[in-house]
Short mmCIF file of C-alpha atoms and ligand atoms in Angstrom, two decimals:
data_model
loop_
_atom_site.label_atom_id
_atom_site.label_comp_id
_atom_site.label_asym_id
_atom_site.label_seq_id
_atom_site.Cartn_x
_atom_site.Cartn_y
_atom_site.Cartn_z
CA MET W 1 -13.60 28.02 1.99
CA SER W 2 -15.33 26.35 -0.93
CA GLU W 3 -12.47 27.34 -3.25
CA MET W 4 -10.06 25.63 -0.83
CA GLU W 5 -12.25 22.54 -0.57
CA ALA W 6 -12.56 22.43 -4.37
CA LEU W 7 -8.77 22.15 -4.58
CA PHE W 8 -8.98 18.81 -2.78
CA GLU W 9 -11.90 17.45 -4.77
CA TYR W 10 -11.50 14.22 -6.65
CA PRO W 11 -14.65 13.44 -8.62
CA ALA W 12 -15.67 9.96 -9.75
CA ALA W 13 -14.68 10.59 -13.40
CA ALA W 14 -11.15 11.53 -12.31
CA ARG W 15 -10.96 8.40 -10.16
CA ARG W 16 -11.84 6.26 -13.17
CA ARG W 17 -8.98 7.86 -15.10
CA THR W 18 -6.66 7.08 -12.18
CA ILE W 19 -7.71 3.41 -12.28
CA THR W 20 -7.00 3.12 -16.01
CA ALA W 21 -3.61 4.82 -15.60
CA PHE W 22 -2.74 2.69 -12.56
CA GLN W 23 -3.47 -0.56 -14.40
CA ALA W 24 -1.39 0.59 -17.39
CA GLU W 25 1.51 1.23 -14.98
CA MET W 26 1.02 -2.19 -13.36
CA ASP W 27 1.19 -3.79 -16.78
CA ALA W 28 4.35 -1.90 -17.78
CA GLY W 29 5.98 -2.59 -14.40
CA LEU W 30 5.26 -6.33 -14.62
CA ARG W 31 6.95 -6.36 -18.03
CA GLY W 32 10.00 -4.62 -16.60
CA GLU W 33 9.27 -1.50 -18.69
CA THR W 34 9.48 2.08 -17.42
CA SER W 35 6.75 2.60 -14.84
CA SER W 36 6.16 4.56 -11.66
CA LEU W 37 5.11 1.22 -10.11
CA LYS W 38 8.14 -0.93 -9.35
CA MET W 39 6.12 -4.19 -9.25
CA LEU W 40 8.73 -6.06 -7.21
CA PRO W 41 8.53 -9.86 -7.03
CA ALA W 42 8.36 -11.01 -3.39
CA PHE W 43 9.43 -14.62 -4.03
CA VAL W 44 6.65 -15.98 -1.86
CA ASP W 45 3.05 -17.09 -2.46
CA ASN W 46 0.12 -16.96 -0.05
CA PRO W 47 0.50 -19.44 2.80
CA THR W 48 -1.39 -22.72 3.02
CA GLY W 49 -2.23 -22.16 6.69
CA LYS W 50 -0.25 -25.32 7.57
CA GLU W 51 3.05 -23.50 8.18
CA LYS W 52 4.22 -24.32 11.69
CA GLY W 53 7.09 -23.91 14.10
CA GLU W 54 8.71 -21.24 16.20
CA PHE W 55 10.30 -18.17 14.62
CA LEU W 56 11.69 -14.77 15.41
CA ALA W 57 10.64 -11.74 13.39
CA LEU W 58 12.05 -8.26 13.05
CA ASP W 59 9.31 -5.90 11.90
CA LEU W 60 11.01 -2.69 10.82
CA GLY W 61 8.32 -0.35 9.56
CA GLY W 62 9.44 3.00 10.90
CA SER W 63 11.50 4.36 13.75
CA ASN W 64 9.24 2.44 16.15
CA TYR W 65 9.73 -1.23 15.38
CA ARG W 66 9.03 -4.60 16.90
CA ILE W 67 10.77 -7.87 17.53
CA LEU W 68 8.58 -10.92 17.93
CA ARG W 69 8.69 -14.57 18.80
CA VAL W 70 5.90 -16.34 16.95
CA SER W 71 4.61 -19.90 17.36
CA LEU W 72 2.67 -21.00 14.31
CA PRO W 73 0.30 -23.89 15.11
CA GLY W 74 -0.41 -24.74 11.44
CA ASP W 75 -3.87 -26.14 12.20
CA GLY W 76 -6.18 -23.14 11.85
CA ARG W 77 -5.63 -21.90 15.40
CA LEU W 78 -4.32 -18.41 16.10
CA PRO W 79 -0.54 -18.08 16.35
CA ASP W 80 1.00 -17.31 19.72
CA VAL W 81 3.00 -14.06 19.72
CA THR W 82 5.38 -12.49 22.23
CA SER W 83 6.69 -9.11 21.16
CA ARG W 84 8.59 -6.07 22.33
CA LYS W 85 8.72 -2.56 20.94
CA PHE W 86 11.96 -0.72 20.28
CA SER W 87 12.70 2.61 18.73
CA LEU W 88 15.45 4.10 16.62
CA SER W 89 16.78 7.60 17.10
CA MET W 90 16.87 10.09 14.25
CA GLU W 91 20.62 9.56 14.10
CA GLU W 92 20.23 5.80 13.69
CA THR W 93 17.85 6.22 10.73
CA THR W 94 19.92 8.88 8.98
CA ARG W 95 23.62 8.20 9.71
CA ASP W 96 25.01 5.03 8.15
CA ALA W 97 24.48 1.30 7.68
CA GLY W 98 26.69 0.29 10.63
CA THR W 99 24.81 2.55 13.05
CA LEU W 100 21.38 1.39 11.86
CA PHE W 101 22.00 -2.35 11.64
CA GLY W 102 24.10 -2.31 14.82
CA ALA W 103 21.14 -0.89 16.73
CA LEU W 104 18.83 -3.53 15.22
CA ALA W 105 21.21 -6.38 16.08
CA ARG W 106 21.56 -5.18 19.68
CA SER W 107 17.79 -5.10 20.11
CA ILE W 108 17.48 -8.64 18.71
CA LYS W 109 20.16 -9.71 21.18
CA SER W 110 18.36 -8.15 24.11
CA PHE W 111 14.99 -9.62 23.07
CA ALA W 112 16.37 -13.12 22.50
CA ALA W 113 18.30 -13.07 25.80
CA GLY W 114 15.03 -12.92 27.71
CA LEU W 115 13.39 -15.90 25.99
CA GLU W 116 14.45 -19.51 26.27
CA GLY W 117 15.64 -21.01 22.97
CA ALA W 118 15.02 -17.79 21.03
CA ALA W 119 18.69 -17.19 20.20
CA SER W 120 18.73 -20.19 17.85
CA ARG W 121 15.51 -19.54 15.92
CA PRO W 122 15.24 -18.61 12.23
CA LEU W 123 14.31 -14.96 11.77
CA GLY W 124 11.97 -13.37 9.23
CA PHE W 125 12.87 -9.77 8.40
CA THR W 126 10.18 -7.27 7.38
CA PHE W 127 11.90 -4.26 5.89
CA SER W 128 9.34 -1.63 4.88
CA PHE W 129 11.17 0.06 2.05
CA PRO W 130 11.48 -0.70 -1.67
CA ILE W 131 13.72 -3.73 -2.06
CA ARG W 132 14.73 -5.54 -5.23
CA GLN W 133 14.63 -9.17 -4.17
CA HIS W 134 16.49 -11.96 -5.92
CA SER W 135 15.21 -14.74 -3.70
CA ILE W 136 13.28 -15.04 -0.46
CA ASP W 137 16.39 -14.22 1.58
CA ARG W 138 18.23 -11.62 -0.47
CA GLY W 139 17.35 -8.14 -1.64
CA GLU W 140 18.83 -4.69 -2.11
CA LEU W 141 17.37 -1.39 -1.01
CA ILE W 142 16.39 0.61 -4.11
CA LEU W 143 15.84 3.96 -2.38
CA TRP W 144 14.99 5.28 1.04
CA THR W 145 11.48 6.66 1.64
CA LYS W 146 9.69 8.19 4.67
CA GLY W 147 12.63 10.50 5.45
CA TRP W 148 15.24 7.78 6.18
CA SER W 149 18.69 8.29 4.72
CA ALA W 150 21.32 6.05 6.39
CA ALA W 151 24.34 6.03 4.08
CA GLY W 152 25.70 2.81 2.60
CA VAL W 153 22.41 0.89 2.45
CA VAL W 154 21.02 1.75 -1.01
CA GLY W 155 22.17 -0.95 -3.43
CA ARG W 156 23.24 -3.34 -0.62
CA ASP W 157 21.64 -6.61 0.45
CA VAL W 158 19.85 -5.78 3.70
CA VAL W 159 19.83 -9.42 4.86
CA GLY W 160 23.62 -9.46 4.52
CA LEU W 161 23.87 -6.20 6.46
CA LEU W 162 21.71 -7.58 9.27
CA ASN W 163 23.60 -10.90 9.40
CA GLU W 164 26.93 -9.07 9.56
CA ALA W 165 25.66 -6.87 12.37
CA LEU W 166 24.34 -9.92 14.26
CA ALA W 167 27.77 -11.54 13.95
CA ARG W 168 29.47 -8.33 15.19
CA GLU W 169 27.15 -8.30 18.19
CA SER W 170 27.77 -12.05 18.75
CA VAL W 171 24.18 -13.10 18.10
CA GLY W 172 25.44 -15.76 15.71
CA GLY W 173 22.70 -18.29 16.55
CA VAL W 174 19.97 -16.22 14.91
CA ARG W 175 19.79 -16.78 11.14
CA VAL W 176 17.90 -14.40 8.88
CA VAL W 177 16.02 -16.77 6.53
CA SER W 178 13.57 -14.45 4.78
CA LEU W 179 13.01 -10.87 3.73
CA ASP W 180 9.71 -9.19 3.00
CA ASN W 181 8.00 -5.83 2.68
CA ASP W 182 5.41 -4.85 5.32
CA THR W 183 2.56 -5.08 2.78
CA THR W 184 3.56 -8.67 2.01
CA GLY W 185 3.82 -9.48 5.71
CA THR W 186 0.37 -8.01 6.33
CA GLN W 187 -1.18 -10.01 3.47
CA MET W 188 0.54 -13.23 4.65
CA ALA W 189 -0.66 -12.73 8.22
CA ARG W 190 -4.29 -12.40 7.16
CA ALA W 191 -4.09 -15.07 4.42
CA TYR W 192 -2.74 -17.56 7.00
CA LEU W 193 -6.29 -17.76 8.33
CA ASP W 194 -8.33 -16.30 5.41
CA PRO W 195 -7.74 -17.78 1.92
CA ALA W 196 -9.78 -14.94 0.29
CA CYS W 197 -7.04 -12.47 1.23
CA ASP W 198 -5.11 -11.60 -1.94
CA ILE W 199 -4.17 -7.96 -1.34
CA GLY W 200 -2.11 -6.33 1.41
CA CYS W 201 -2.04 -2.61 2.04
CA ILE W 202 -0.35 -0.19 4.43
CA LEU W 203 -1.93 3.18 5.15
CA GLY W 204 0.38 4.53 7.84
CA THR W 205 3.42 6.78 7.86
CA GLY W 206 3.99 5.48 4.33
CA THR W 207 1.63 3.71 1.97
CA ASN W 208 1.90 0.75 -0.36
CA ILE W 209 0.00 -2.20 -1.85
CA CYS W 210 0.95 -5.78 -2.69
CA TYR W 211 -1.17 -8.50 -4.26
CA ARG W 212 -1.11 -12.10 -5.43
CA GLU W 213 -0.19 -12.33 -9.11
CA ARG W 214 0.02 -15.21 -11.59
CA ALA W 215 3.73 -16.01 -11.96
CA ASP W 216 3.42 -16.17 -15.76
CA ARG W 217 2.38 -12.50 -15.86
CA ILE W 218 5.60 -11.41 -14.10
CA ARG W 219 8.12 -10.89 -16.92
CA LYS W 220 11.12 -10.58 -14.65
CA PRO W 221 13.77 -13.12 -13.62
CA LEU W 222 12.25 -15.37 -10.97
CA GLY W 223 15.25 -17.70 -10.53
CA SER W 224 14.26 -21.16 -9.36
CA TYR W 225 10.83 -20.06 -8.11
CA ALA W 226 8.40 -22.77 -9.24
CA LYS W 227 4.94 -21.90 -7.87
CA ALA W 228 2.10 -20.68 -10.09
CA ALA W 229 1.50 -17.46 -8.14
CA MET W 230 3.66 -14.95 -6.33
CA ILE W 231 3.04 -11.84 -4.27
CA VAL W 232 4.14 -8.63 -5.99
CA ASN W 233 5.06 -5.52 -4.01
CA MET W 234 3.83 -2.69 -6.19
CA GLU W 235 5.44 0.22 -4.29
CA SER W 236 2.17 1.98 -5.08
CA GLY W 237 3.31 5.11 -3.21
CA GLY W 238 5.48 5.87 -6.23
CA PHE W 239 2.49 6.08 -8.60
CA ASP W 240 2.52 9.43 -10.38
CA LYS W 241 -0.05 9.43 -13.22
CA ASP W 242 -3.50 11.05 -13.30
CA LEU W 243 -3.56 12.09 -9.66
CA PRO W 244 -5.53 15.17 -8.54
CA ARG W 245 -2.44 17.22 -7.65
CA ASN W 246 -2.79 20.85 -6.61
CA ARG W 247 -0.36 23.63 -5.66
CA PHE W 248 0.00 22.31 -2.10
CA ASP W 249 1.08 18.89 -3.35
CA GLU W 250 3.63 20.58 -5.57
CA LYS W 251 5.00 22.68 -2.75
CA LEU W 252 5.15 19.75 -0.35
CA ASP W 253 7.00 17.68 -2.93
CA ALA W 254 9.48 20.44 -3.75
CA GLU W 255 10.32 20.91 -0.04
CA SER W 256 10.53 17.17 0.77
CA GLU W 257 13.64 14.99 1.25
CA ASN W 258 12.85 13.19 -2.02
CA PRO W 259 11.46 15.71 -4.56
CA GLY W 260 9.83 14.14 -7.59
CA ALA W 261 9.39 10.76 -5.89
CA GLN W 262 6.48 9.06 -4.08
CA TRP W 263 3.70 11.30 -5.39
CA GLU W 264 0.83 9.07 -4.39
CA GLU W 265 2.37 8.51 -0.95
CA LYS W 266 2.67 12.27 -0.47
CA MET W 267 -1.09 12.66 -1.03
CA VAL W 268 -2.21 9.70 1.08
CA SER W 269 0.07 8.73 3.94
CA GLY W 270 0.44 9.92 7.51
CA LYS W 271 3.87 11.44 7.04
CA TYR W 272 2.32 14.06 4.77
CA LEU W 273 -1.35 14.64 5.71
CA GLY W 274 -0.53 17.15 8.44
CA GLU W 275 1.87 18.95 6.15
CA LEU W 276 -0.78 19.37 3.45
CA VAL W 277 -3.16 20.78 6.05
CA ARG W 278 -0.43 23.13 7.26
CA LEU W 279 0.32 24.43 3.76
CA ALA W 280 -3.37 25.16 3.13
CA VAL W 281 -3.72 26.93 6.51
CA ALA W 282 -0.56 28.96 5.85
CA GLU W 283 -1.88 30.12 2.48
CA ARG W 284 -5.26 31.19 3.88
CA THR W 285 -3.61 32.96 6.77
CA GLY W 286 -1.29 34.75 4.34
CA GLN W 287 -4.41 35.96 2.54
CA GLY W 288 -5.72 37.32 5.83
CA LEU W 289 -8.54 34.73 5.93
CA MET W 290 -7.49 32.86 9.10
CA PHE W 291 -5.90 33.71 12.45
CA GLY W 292 -6.22 37.45 11.78
CA GLY W 293 -3.50 37.12 9.16
CA ARG W 294 -0.81 36.07 11.72
CA LEU W 295 0.43 32.52 11.23
CA PRO W 296 0.69 30.62 14.55
CA ASP W 297 4.05 28.91 15.20
CA ILE W 298 2.58 25.43 14.97
CA PHE W 299 1.79 26.09 11.29
CA ALA W 300 4.96 28.02 10.57
CA ALA W 301 7.50 25.20 10.18
CA ARG W 302 7.52 21.96 8.18
CA GLU W 303 6.10 18.79 9.73
CA ARG W 304 5.20 20.26 13.11
CA PHE W 305 1.49 19.73 12.53
CA GLY W 306 1.42 15.91 12.22
CA SER W 307 -1.15 13.36 11.10
CA GLU W 308 -2.17 12.63 14.72
CA ARG W 309 -3.23 16.29 15.03
CA VAL W 310 -5.26 16.03 11.84
CA CYS W 311 -6.92 13.01 13.46
CA ALA W 312 -7.67 14.93 16.66
CA VAL W 313 -9.16 17.85 14.72
CA LYS W 314 -11.43 15.53 12.72
CA GLU W 315 -12.69 13.89 15.90
CA ASP W 316 -14.46 17.09 16.95
CA GLU W 317 -18.13 16.88 15.95
CA THR W 318 -19.32 19.97 17.86
CA PRO W 319 -21.09 22.55 15.65
CA GLU W 320 -18.78 25.42 16.68
CA ALA W 321 -15.59 23.31 16.58
CA GLU W 322 -15.02 23.93 20.30
CA LYS W 323 -12.74 20.93 20.73
CA VAL W 324 -10.58 22.15 17.85
CA ARG W 325 -10.20 25.44 19.71
CA THR W 326 -9.10 23.54 22.80
CA ILE W 327 -6.56 21.62 20.71
CA LEU W 328 -5.30 24.91 19.28
CA ILE W 329 -4.92 26.35 22.78
CA GLU W 330 -2.89 23.27 23.78
CA LEU W 331 -0.71 23.97 20.76
CA GLY W 332 -0.11 27.52 21.94
CA VAL W 333 -2.72 29.24 19.72
CA ARG W 334 -4.74 31.22 22.26
CA ASP W 335 -6.67 33.66 20.14
CA ALA W 336 -8.26 31.40 17.51
CA SER W 337 -11.88 32.24 16.67
CA SER W 338 -14.49 29.57 16.11
CA ASP W 339 -14.31 30.45 12.41
CA ASP W 340 -10.59 29.64 12.46
CA ALA W 341 -11.26 26.35 14.23
CA ALA W 342 -14.07 25.42 11.82
CA ALA W 343 -11.90 26.30 8.82
CA LEU W 344 -9.08 24.12 10.13
CA ARG W 345 -11.51 21.24 10.57
CA LYS W 346 -12.83 21.65 7.02
CA ILE W 347 -9.30 21.62 5.62
CA ALA W 348 -8.43 18.51 7.66
CA TRP W 349 -11.49 16.69 6.27
CA ALA W 350 -10.86 17.83 2.70
CA VAL W 351 -7.24 16.62 2.79
CA SER W 352 -8.00 13.28 4.39
CA ARG W 353 -11.15 12.52 2.40
CA ARG W 354 -9.16 13.02 -0.78
CA ALA W 355 -6.50 10.68 0.65
CA ALA W 356 -9.11 7.97 1.33
CA ARG W 357 -10.51 8.35 -2.19
CA ILE W 358 -7.08 8.03 -3.78
CA ALA W 359 -6.36 4.98 -1.60
CA ALA W 360 -9.68 3.47 -2.70
CA ALA W 361 -9.04 4.19 -6.39
CA VAL W 362 -5.66 2.45 -6.41
CA LEU W 363 -7.01 -0.48 -4.38
CA ALA W 364 -9.96 -0.78 -6.78
CA ALA W 365 -7.45 -0.78 -9.65
CA ALA W 366 -5.55 -3.64 -8.00
CA VAL W 367 -8.59 -5.74 -7.21
CA THR W 368 -10.10 -5.38 -10.71
CA TRP W 369 -6.71 -6.21 -12.22
CA ILE W 370 -6.79 -9.53 -10.37
CA ASP W 371 -10.49 -10.21 -11.01
CA PRO W 372 -11.95 -7.77 -13.60
CA VAL W 373 -15.64 -8.54 -13.06
CA LEU W 374 -15.29 -9.45 -9.40
CA GLU W 375 -16.38 -13.06 -9.59
CA ARG W 376 -14.87 -13.90 -6.20
CA ASP W 377 -14.62 -12.41 -2.73
CA HIS W 378 -11.47 -10.47 -1.93
CA THR W 379 -10.14 -9.57 1.48
CA ILE W 380 -7.73 -6.64 1.56
CA ALA W 381 -5.53 -6.87 4.67
CA VAL W 382 -4.84 -3.30 5.78
CA ASP W 383 -2.63 -1.97 8.53
CA GLY W 384 -1.39 1.48 9.50
CA SER W 385 -2.32 4.38 11.72
CA VAL W 386 -4.13 6.37 9.02
CA PHE W 387 -6.53 3.51 8.28
CA GLU W 388 -6.89 2.50 11.91
CA LYS W 389 -7.12 5.84 13.68
CA HIS W 390 -8.38 8.56 11.32
CA PRO W 391 -12.09 9.11 11.91
CA GLY W 392 -14.08 8.12 8.85
CA PHE W 393 -11.10 6.92 6.79
CA ALA W 394 -12.18 3.28 6.46
CA ALA W 395 -15.80 4.38 5.86
CA ASP W 396 -14.65 6.84 3.16
CA ILE W 397 -12.76 4.00 1.45
CA ASP W 398 -15.86 1.78 1.52
CA ALA W 399 -18.03 4.60 0.14
CA ALA W 400 -15.51 5.21 -2.64
CA PHE W 401 -15.52 1.48 -3.48
CA ARG W 402 -19.30 1.67 -3.87
CA ASP W 403 -18.97 4.73 -6.15
CA ILE W 404 -16.39 3.00 -8.31
CA LEU W 405 -17.47 -0.66 -8.27
CA GLY W 406 -21.23 -0.33 -7.79
CA PRO W 407 -23.01 -3.34 -6.24
CA ARG W 408 -19.94 -5.51 -6.93
CA ALA W 409 -18.22 -3.59 -4.14
CA ALA W 410 -19.86 -6.11 -1.80
CA ARG W 411 -17.23 -8.62 -2.98
CA VAL W 412 -14.40 -6.46 -1.60
CA ARG W 413 -13.74 -6.23 2.11
CA THR W 414 -11.01 -4.35 3.93
CA ALA W 415 -9.87 -6.03 7.15
CA LEU W 416 -7.74 -4.25 9.73
CA THR W 417 -4.75 -6.53 10.28
CA HIS W 418 -3.14 -4.78 13.18
CA ASP W 419 0.60 -5.46 13.51
CA GLY W 420 0.24 -8.13 10.81
CA SER W 421 3.62 -7.54 9.24
CA GLY W 422 5.56 -9.09 12.15
CA LEU W 423 3.39 -12.19 12.25
CA GLY W 424 3.54 -12.36 8.45
CA ALA W 425 7.35 -12.30 8.56
CA ALA W 426 7.23 -15.45 10.69
CA VAL W 427 4.81 -17.13 8.25
CA ILE W 428 7.21 -16.23 5.42
CA ALA W 429 10.20 -17.57 7.38
CA ALA W 430 8.27 -20.85 7.77
CA ALA W 431 7.39 -20.92 4.06
CA ALA W 432 11.06 -20.23 3.21
CA GLY W 433 12.06 -23.33 5.14
CA ASN W 434 9.57 -25.49 3.21
CA LYS W 435 10.45 -24.33 -0.31
C1 BGC D 501 7.75 2.20 1.33
C2 BGC D 501 7.10 0.84 1.16
C3 BGC D 501 6.29 0.51 2.40
C4 BGC D 501 5.33 1.64 2.73
C5 BGC D 501 4.54 1.37 4.00
C6 BGC D 501 6.72 3.23 1.72
O1 BGC D 501 7.35 4.46 1.98
O2 BGC D 501 8.39 2.58 0.13
O3 BGC D 501 8.05 -0.17 0.92
O4 BGC D 501 5.58 -0.69 2.17
O5 BGC D 501 6.05 2.84 2.91
O6 BGC D 501 5.35 1.23 5.11
#
């Protein structure tokens, strides 16, 4: 097993190299030069906390999404939120623009119909994919990630597509006034009440980071934007330099929907953690070292062993991994030995600890880019199932911060900002109205 665990090691010296490489890519991306970090201007700065009014928000992060009505008090009190969950079918996420945006418009219609006055509110749209924005209310999809592939969306303005679909569904009273990425929404939601928040991060199905940058460091067209700072969506999942890749990462990438893209995301986020575990288990079984050399069905096909199963396996703290054996039985694997169960648990920890360390390295790169000697406090608003639910993930990030930043790590705090991106979309919609 130690050879397998060694494959997922990521020592401190390697993490320091990652930080240097990440900051070089940030710099190149901000200049508009070739970089694996897109560094996309978000056309919005942190809120003042005084934004107020009533807004709708569409928070499209994955196939499960939310529509919200948000009342922003603007006086330091917590916003009031009413929300409903919806979900998209596989067909809706992979067919075409009309199918996808039609489904979204119909859910907005049904949500607004149940709430007095909602059908005439401005709407903030969180769209959790790489978008090249030209202003706060216009931006084109650059590429699909996370397995989505609806045709006719790449290169198109997603606000326009949503407005057209709303008109088709006769929801004309709802105007889309702002567009943002989920990282930006998460940062805005936390910063509304916490001025020290200058980084937003998602560690869920996908992963990404945004942060507050000085506008004069962004060498890209910013149109009529006049504020001194702006949030930048890094699309950090695309980072591809100095990462501790091994043969499983290479295999996963080669078999994915988007080979060659999103390397960091494929090592860190929930869409891929289970798959990495599966590939490692399949190799060991092929070598006759697990499951008596016969690969159980659950590990035989792509993406059947998901991140939530990795989570469940890690939760077992019994010395003989008895709970893992129970989980395996539930998954149809009846004859696993306790050695098999213990090996699976070790692989799950090795994969996810490496993920937490990579996440920490790129976050440390971002925070020391903003404030090299950490003179101020920084809150990192984080959302996503991997950060929230994986046992030990947040603690592993904190430990990695201490390794990398030493005592100055005390200046950096991660704060779970659950479902922040919907609330943040409303804060952005309010800010868009007060430009
Ligand atoms: C997308 C980002 C998004 C992240 C988290 C990535 O796959 O490219 O735009 O912020 O997932 O949802």
